[in-house]
mmCIF file of C-alpha atoms in Angstrom:
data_model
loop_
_atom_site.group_PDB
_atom_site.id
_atom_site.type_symbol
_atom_site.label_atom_id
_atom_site.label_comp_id
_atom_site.label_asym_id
_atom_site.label_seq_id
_atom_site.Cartn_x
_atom_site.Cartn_y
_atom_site.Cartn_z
ATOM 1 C CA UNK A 496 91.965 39.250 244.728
ATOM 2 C CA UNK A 497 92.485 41.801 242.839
ATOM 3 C CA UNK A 498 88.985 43.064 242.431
ATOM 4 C CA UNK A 499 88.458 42.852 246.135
ATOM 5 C CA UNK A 500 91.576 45.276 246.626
ATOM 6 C CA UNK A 501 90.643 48.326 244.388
ATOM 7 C CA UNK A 502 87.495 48.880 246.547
ATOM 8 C CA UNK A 503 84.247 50.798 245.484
ATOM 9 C CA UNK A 504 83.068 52.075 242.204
ATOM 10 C CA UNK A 505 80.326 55.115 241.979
ATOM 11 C CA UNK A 506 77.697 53.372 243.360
ATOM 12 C CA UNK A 507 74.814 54.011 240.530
ATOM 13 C CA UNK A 508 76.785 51.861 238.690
ATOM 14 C CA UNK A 509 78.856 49.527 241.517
ATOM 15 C CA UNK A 510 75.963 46.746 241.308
ATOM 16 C CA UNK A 511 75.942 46.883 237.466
ATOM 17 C CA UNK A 512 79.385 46.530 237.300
ATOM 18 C CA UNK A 513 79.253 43.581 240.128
ATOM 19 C CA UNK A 514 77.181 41.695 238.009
ATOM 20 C CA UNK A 515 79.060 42.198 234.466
ATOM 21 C CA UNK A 516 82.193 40.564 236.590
ATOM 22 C CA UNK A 517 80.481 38.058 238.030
ATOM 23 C CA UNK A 518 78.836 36.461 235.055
ATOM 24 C CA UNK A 519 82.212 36.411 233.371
ATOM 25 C CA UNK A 520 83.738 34.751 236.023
ATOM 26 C CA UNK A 521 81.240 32.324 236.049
ATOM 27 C CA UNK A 522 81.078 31.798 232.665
ATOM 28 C CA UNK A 523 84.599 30.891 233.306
ATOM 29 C CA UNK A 524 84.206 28.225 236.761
ATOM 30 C CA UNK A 525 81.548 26.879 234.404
ATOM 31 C CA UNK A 526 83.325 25.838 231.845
ATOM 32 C CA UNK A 527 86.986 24.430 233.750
ATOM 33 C CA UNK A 528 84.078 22.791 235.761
ATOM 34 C CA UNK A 529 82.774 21.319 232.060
ATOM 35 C CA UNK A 530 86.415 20.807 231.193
ATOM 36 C CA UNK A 531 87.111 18.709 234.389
ATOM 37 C CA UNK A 532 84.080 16.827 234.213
ATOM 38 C CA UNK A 533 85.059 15.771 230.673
ATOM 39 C CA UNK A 534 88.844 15.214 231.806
ATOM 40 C CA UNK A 535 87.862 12.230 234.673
ATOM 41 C CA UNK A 536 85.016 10.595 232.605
ATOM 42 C CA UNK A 537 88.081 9.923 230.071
ATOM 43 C CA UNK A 538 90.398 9.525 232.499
ATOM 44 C CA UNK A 539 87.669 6.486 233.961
ATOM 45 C CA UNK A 540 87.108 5.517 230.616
ATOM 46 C CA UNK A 541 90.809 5.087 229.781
ATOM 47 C CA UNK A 542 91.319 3.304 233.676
ATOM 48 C CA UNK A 543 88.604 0.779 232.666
ATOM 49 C CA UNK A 544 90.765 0.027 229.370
ATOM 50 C CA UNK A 545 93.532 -1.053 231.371
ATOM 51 C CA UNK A 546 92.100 -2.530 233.787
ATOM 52 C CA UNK A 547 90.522 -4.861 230.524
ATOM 53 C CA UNK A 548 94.536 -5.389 229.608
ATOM 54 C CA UNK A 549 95.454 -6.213 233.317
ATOM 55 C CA UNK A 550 93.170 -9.108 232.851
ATOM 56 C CA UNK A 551 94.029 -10.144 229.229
ATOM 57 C CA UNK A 552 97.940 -10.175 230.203
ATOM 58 C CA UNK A 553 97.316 -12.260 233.741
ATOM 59 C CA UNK A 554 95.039 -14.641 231.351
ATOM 60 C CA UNK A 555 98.220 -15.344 229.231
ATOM 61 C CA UNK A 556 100.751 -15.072 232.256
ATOM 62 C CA UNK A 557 101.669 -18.789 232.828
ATOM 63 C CA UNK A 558 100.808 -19.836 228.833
ATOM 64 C CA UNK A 559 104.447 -22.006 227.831
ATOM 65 C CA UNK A 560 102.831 -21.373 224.194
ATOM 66 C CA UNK A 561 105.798 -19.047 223.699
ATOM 67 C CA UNK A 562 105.505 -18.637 219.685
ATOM 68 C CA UNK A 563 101.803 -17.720 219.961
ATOM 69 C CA UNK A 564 101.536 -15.590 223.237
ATOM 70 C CA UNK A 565 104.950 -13.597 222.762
ATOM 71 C CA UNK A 566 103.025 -11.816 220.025
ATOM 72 C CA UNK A 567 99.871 -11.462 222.379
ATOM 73 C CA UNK A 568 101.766 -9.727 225.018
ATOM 74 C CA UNK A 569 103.938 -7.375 223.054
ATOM 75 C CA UNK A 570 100.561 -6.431 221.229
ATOM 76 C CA UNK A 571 98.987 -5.501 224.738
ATOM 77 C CA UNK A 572 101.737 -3.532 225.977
ATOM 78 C CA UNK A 573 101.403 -1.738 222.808
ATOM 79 C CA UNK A 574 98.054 -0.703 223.354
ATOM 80 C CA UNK A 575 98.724 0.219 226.762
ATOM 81 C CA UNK A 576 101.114 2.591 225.507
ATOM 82 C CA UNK A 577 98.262 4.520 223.523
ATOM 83 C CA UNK A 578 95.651 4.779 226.035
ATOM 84 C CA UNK A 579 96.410 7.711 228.088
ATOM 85 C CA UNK A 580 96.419 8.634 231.304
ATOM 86 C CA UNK A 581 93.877 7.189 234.761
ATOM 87 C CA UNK A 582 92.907 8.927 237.801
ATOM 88 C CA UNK A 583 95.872 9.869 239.538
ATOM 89 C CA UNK A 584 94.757 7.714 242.430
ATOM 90 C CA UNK A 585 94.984 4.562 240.780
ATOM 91 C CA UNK A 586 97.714 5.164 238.143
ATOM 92 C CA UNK A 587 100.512 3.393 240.449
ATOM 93 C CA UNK A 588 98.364 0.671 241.724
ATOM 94 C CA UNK A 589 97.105 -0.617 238.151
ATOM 95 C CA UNK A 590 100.884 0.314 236.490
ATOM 96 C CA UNK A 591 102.037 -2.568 238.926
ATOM 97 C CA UNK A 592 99.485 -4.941 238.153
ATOM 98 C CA UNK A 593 99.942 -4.389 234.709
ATOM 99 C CA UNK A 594 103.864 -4.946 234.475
ATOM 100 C CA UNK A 595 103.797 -7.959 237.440
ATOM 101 C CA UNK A 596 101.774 -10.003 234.925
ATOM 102 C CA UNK A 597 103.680 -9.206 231.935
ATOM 103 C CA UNK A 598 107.103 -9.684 233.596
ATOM 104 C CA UNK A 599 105.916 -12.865 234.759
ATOM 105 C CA UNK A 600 105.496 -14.336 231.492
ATOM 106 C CA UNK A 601 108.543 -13.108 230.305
ATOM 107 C CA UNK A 602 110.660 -14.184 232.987
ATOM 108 C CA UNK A 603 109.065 -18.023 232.604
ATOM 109 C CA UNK A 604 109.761 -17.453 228.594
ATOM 110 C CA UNK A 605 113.787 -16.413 229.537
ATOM 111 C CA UNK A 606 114.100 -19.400 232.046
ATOM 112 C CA UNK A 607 112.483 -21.322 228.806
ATOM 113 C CA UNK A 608 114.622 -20.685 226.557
ATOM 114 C CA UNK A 609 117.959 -20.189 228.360
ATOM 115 C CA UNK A 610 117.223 -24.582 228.766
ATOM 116 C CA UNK A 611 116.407 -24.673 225.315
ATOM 117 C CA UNK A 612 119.755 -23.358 224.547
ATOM 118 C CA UNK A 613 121.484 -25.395 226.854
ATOM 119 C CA UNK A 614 119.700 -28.615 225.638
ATOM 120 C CA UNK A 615 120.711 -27.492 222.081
ATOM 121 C CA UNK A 616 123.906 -27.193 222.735
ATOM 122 C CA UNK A 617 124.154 -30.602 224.557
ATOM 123 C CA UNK A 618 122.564 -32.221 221.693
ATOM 124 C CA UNK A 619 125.332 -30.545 218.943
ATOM 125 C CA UNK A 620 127.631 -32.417 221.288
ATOM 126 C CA UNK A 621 125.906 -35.617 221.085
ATOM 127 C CA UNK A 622 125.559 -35.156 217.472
ATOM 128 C CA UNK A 623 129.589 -34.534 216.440
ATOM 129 C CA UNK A 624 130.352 -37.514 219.037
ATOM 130 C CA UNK A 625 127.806 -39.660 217.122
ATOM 131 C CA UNK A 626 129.352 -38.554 213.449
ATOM 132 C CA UNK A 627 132.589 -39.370 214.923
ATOM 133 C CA UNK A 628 131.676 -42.802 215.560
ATOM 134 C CA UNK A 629 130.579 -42.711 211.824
ATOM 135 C CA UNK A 630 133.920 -41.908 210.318
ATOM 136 C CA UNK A 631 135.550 -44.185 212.580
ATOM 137 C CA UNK A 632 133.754 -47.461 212.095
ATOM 138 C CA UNK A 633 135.859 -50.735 212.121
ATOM 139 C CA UNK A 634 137.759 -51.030 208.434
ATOM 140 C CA UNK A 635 137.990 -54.611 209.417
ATOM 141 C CA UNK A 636 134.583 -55.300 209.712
ATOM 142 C CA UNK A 637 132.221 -57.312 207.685
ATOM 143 C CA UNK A 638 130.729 -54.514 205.006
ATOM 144 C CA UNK A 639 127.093 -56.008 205.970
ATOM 145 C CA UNK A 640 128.235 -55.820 209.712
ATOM 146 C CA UNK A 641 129.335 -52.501 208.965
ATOM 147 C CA UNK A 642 126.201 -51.247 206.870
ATOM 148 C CA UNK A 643 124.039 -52.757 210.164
ATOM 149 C CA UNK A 644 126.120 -50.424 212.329
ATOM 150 C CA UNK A 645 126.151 -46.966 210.123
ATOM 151 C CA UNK A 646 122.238 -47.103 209.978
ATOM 152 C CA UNK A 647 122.288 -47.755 213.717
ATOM 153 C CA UNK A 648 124.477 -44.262 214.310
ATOM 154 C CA UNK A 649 122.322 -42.721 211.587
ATOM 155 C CA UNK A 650 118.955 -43.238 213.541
ATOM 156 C CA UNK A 651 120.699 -42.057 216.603
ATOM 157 C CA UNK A 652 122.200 -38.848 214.930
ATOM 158 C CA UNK A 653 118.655 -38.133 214.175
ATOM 159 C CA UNK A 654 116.861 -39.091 217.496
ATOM 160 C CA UNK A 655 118.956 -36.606 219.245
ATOM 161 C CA UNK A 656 116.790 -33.724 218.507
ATOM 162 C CA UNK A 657 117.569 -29.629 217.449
ATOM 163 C CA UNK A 658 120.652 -27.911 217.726
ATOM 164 C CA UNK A 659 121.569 -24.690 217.498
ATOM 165 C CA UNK A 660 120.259 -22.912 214.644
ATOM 166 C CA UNK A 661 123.483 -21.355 213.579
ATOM 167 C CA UNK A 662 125.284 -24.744 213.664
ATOM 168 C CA UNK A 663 122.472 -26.353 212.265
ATOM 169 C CA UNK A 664 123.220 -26.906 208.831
ATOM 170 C CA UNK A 665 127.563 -27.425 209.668
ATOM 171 C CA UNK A 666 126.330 -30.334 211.617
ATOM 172 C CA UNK A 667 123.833 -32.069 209.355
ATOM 173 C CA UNK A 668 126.732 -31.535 206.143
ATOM 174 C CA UNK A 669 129.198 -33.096 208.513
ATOM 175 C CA UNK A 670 126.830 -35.926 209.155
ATOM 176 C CA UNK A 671 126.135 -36.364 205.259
ATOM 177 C CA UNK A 672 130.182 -36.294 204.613
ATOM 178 C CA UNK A 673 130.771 -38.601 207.281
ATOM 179 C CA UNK A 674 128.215 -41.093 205.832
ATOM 180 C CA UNK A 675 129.026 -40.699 201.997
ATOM 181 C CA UNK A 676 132.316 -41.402 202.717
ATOM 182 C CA UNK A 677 131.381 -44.842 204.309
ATOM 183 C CA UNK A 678 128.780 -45.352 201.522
ATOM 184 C CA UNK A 679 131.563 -44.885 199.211
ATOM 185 C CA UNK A 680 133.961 -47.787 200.922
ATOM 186 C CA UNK A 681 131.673 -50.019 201.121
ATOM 187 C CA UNK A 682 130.522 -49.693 198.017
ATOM 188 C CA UNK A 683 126.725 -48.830 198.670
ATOM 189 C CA UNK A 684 124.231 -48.590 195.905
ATOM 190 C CA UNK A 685 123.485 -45.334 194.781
ATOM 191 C CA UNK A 686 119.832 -45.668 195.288
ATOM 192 C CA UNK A 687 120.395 -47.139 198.622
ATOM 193 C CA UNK A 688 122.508 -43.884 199.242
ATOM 194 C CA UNK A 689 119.700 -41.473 197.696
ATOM 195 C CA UNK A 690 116.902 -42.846 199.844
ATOM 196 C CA UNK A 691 119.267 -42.953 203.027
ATOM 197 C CA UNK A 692 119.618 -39.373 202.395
ATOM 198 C CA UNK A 693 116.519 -38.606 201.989
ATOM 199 C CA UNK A 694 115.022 -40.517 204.870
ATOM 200 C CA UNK A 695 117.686 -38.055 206.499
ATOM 201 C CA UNK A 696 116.540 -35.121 205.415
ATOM 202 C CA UNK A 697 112.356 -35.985 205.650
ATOM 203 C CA UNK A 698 113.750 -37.054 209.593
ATOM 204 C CA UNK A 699 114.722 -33.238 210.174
ATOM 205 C CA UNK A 700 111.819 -31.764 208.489
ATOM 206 C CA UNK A 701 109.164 -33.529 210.468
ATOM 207 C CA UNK A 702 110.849 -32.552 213.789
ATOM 208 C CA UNK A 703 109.833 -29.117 213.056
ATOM 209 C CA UNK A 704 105.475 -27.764 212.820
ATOM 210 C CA UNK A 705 107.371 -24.861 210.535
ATOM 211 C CA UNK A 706 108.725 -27.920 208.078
ATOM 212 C CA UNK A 707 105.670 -29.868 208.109
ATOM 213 C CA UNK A 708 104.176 -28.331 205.161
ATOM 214 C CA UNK A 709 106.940 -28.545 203.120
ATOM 215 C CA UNK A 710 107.010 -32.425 203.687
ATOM 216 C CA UNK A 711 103.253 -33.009 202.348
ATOM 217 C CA UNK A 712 104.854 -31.076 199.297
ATOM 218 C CA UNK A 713 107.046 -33.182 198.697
ATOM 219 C CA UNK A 714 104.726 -36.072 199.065
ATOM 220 C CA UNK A 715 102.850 -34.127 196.234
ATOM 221 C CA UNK A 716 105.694 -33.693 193.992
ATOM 222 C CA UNK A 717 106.623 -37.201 194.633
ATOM 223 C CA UNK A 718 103.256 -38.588 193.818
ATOM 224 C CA UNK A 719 103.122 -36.009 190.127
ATOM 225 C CA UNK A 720 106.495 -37.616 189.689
ATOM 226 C CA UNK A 721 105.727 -41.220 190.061
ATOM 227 C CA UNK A 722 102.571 -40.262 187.827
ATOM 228 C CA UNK A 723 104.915 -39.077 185.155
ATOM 229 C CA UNK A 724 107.628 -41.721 185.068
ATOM 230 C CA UNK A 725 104.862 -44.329 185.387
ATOM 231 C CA UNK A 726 103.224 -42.403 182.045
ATOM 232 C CA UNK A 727 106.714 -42.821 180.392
ATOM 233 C CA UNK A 728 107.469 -46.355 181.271
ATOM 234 C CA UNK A 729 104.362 -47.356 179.343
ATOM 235 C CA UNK A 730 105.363 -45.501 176.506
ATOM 236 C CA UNK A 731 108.847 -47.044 176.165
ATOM 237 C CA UNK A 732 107.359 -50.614 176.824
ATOM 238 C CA UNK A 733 104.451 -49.935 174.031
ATOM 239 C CA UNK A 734 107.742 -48.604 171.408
ATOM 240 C CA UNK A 735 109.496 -51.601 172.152
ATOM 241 C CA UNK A 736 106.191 -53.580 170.620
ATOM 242 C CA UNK A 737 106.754 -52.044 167.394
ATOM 243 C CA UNK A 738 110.115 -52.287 166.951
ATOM 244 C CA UNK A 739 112.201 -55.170 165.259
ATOM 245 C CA UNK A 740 115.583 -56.141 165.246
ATOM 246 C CA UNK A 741 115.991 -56.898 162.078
ATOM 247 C CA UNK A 742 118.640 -54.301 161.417
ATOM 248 C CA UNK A 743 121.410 -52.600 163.738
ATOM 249 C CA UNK A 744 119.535 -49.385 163.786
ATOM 250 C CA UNK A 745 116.624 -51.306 165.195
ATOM 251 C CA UNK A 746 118.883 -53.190 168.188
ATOM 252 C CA UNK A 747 120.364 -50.114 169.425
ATOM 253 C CA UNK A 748 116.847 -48.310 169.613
ATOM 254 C CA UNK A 749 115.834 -51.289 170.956
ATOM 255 C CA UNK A 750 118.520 -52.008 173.898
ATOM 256 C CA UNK A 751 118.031 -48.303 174.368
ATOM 257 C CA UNK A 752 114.344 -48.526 175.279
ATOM 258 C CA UNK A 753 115.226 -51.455 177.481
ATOM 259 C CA UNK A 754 118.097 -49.599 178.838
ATOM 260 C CA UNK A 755 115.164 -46.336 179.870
ATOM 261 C CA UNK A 756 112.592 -49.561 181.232
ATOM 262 C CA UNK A 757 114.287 -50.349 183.694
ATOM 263 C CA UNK A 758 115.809 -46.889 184.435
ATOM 264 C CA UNK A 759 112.503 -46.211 184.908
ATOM 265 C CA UNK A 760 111.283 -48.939 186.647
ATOM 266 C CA UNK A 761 114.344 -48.340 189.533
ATOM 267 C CA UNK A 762 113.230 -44.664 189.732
ATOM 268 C CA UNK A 763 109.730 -45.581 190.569
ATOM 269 C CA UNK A 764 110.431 -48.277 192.863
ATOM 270 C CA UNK A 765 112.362 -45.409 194.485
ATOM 271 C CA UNK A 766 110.113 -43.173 194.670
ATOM 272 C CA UNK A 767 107.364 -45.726 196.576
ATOM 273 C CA UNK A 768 110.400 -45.747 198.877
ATOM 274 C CA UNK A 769 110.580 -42.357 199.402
ATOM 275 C CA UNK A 770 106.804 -41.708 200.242
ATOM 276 C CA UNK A 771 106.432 -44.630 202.547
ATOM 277 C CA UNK A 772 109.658 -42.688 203.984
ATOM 278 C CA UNK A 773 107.100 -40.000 204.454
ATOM 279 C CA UNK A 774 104.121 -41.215 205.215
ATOM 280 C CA UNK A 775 105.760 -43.015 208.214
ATOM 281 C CA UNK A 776 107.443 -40.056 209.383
ATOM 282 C CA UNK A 777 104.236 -38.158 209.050
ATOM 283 C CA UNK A 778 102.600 -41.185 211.461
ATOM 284 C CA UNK A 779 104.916 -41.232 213.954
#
């Protein structure tokens, strides 16, 4: 504009002069045209990348694998985040795609676990009204009647399924309470109350995949155990072969070996106890 408005130079050098302003200006067009050009093939390129996430997130949409697609999705709206920006045109269009699919899965996963919550919570209640039953079984019953019935509540505390994580451990402690205290009135073994306890506690591990492992552990540490008791038991039983009791020093080693047999003996029996405890949790 204003080139055209100053009007005419000396004309021996007006088409010189032309021609100098011309090639700069086109050296100029050229390159915003090179610029451009460079702009929408990235501006394709980057449209085609979310298009590629549009279809990854409406894959995953309607997965109810929460714990394994939660992480998918928050991954892909991550990258969408870096890629840049698309053709005006179709920025809207493929933004709406994009987010419809994503809130979709998200809205399922809050539905989801808003009836996990509420079946939690519903189960606590079951749970307290079930330990409740516990403390107050019948005094007056037989103690074998009343053995029959505290396993009975025990297997039903335990069907009941999760609770609330933060209550979690309160209500398995008042469980335990509720039980030793019954254990103790009716005078229960104390082997009978160890492997009750720990049928308890191999019950709530196996509900959960995150527990799992730690329940082949202890099958492990169980079966290094047995191994080692086992190892000592024929150790005291070969020292009681060479000892005689010919003298007072020699009864009291010797009543003391017997005394560590069968210590040994109702350890290991325990033990078997505890892994069949396992391996049928494990089965079912």
């Amino acid at each position: 504009k204003d080139w055209r408005e100053i009007g005419y130079a000396p004309r021996k050098v007006n088409a010189k002069i032309f021609r100098r302003y011309r090639a700069a200006c086109d050296r100029f067009f050229n390159a915003k045209n090179d610029f451009y050009q460079s702009i929408r093939g990235e501006l394709e390129e980057n449209l085609q990348k979310k298009i590629e996430l549009c279809e990854r997130a409406e894959a995953m949409k309607d997965s109810e694998d929460w714990r394994e697609t939660t992480p998918k999705m928050i991954a892909i709206q991550h990258e969408w985040k870096e890629i840049g920006m698309v053709p005006r045109r179709n920025a809207s269009r493929i933004w709406r795609r994009f987010i419809a699919a994503c809130d979709h899965f998200f809205e399922q996963k809050k539905v989801h676990t808003k009836s996990i919550r509420e079946k939690e919570a519903e189960n606590l209640k079951l749970k307290t009204e079930v330990t409740d039953k516990i403390k107050n079984i019948d005094t007056s019953l037989p103690a074998e009647e009343a053995v029959e019935i505290l396993k009975e509540l025990m297997d039903e505390w335990h069907s009941i399924g999760f609770v609330p994580f933060r209550d979690k451990d309160r209500s398995y402690n008042e469980l335990t309470k509720a039980v030793d205290a019954q254990y103790s009135r009716l005078n229960i073994d104390k082997s009978e109350r160890k492997l009750d306890s720990f049928k308890s506690n191999i019950s709530e591990m196996t509900k959960s995949d995150h527990s799992r492992g730690q329940v082949f552990h202890e099958r492990n540490k169980l079966m290094r155990q047995f191994e080692r008791i086992k190892s000592e038991l024929q150790t005291y039983e070969n020292n009681i072969g060479f000892l005689t009791t010919s003298s007072k020093k020699g009864n009291t080693l010797l009543d003391d070996l017997h005394n560590k047999v069968e210590q040994n003996k109702a350890e290991l029996e325990l033990i078997v106890k505890k892994i069949e405890a396992i391996d049928e949790n494990i089965e079912d």
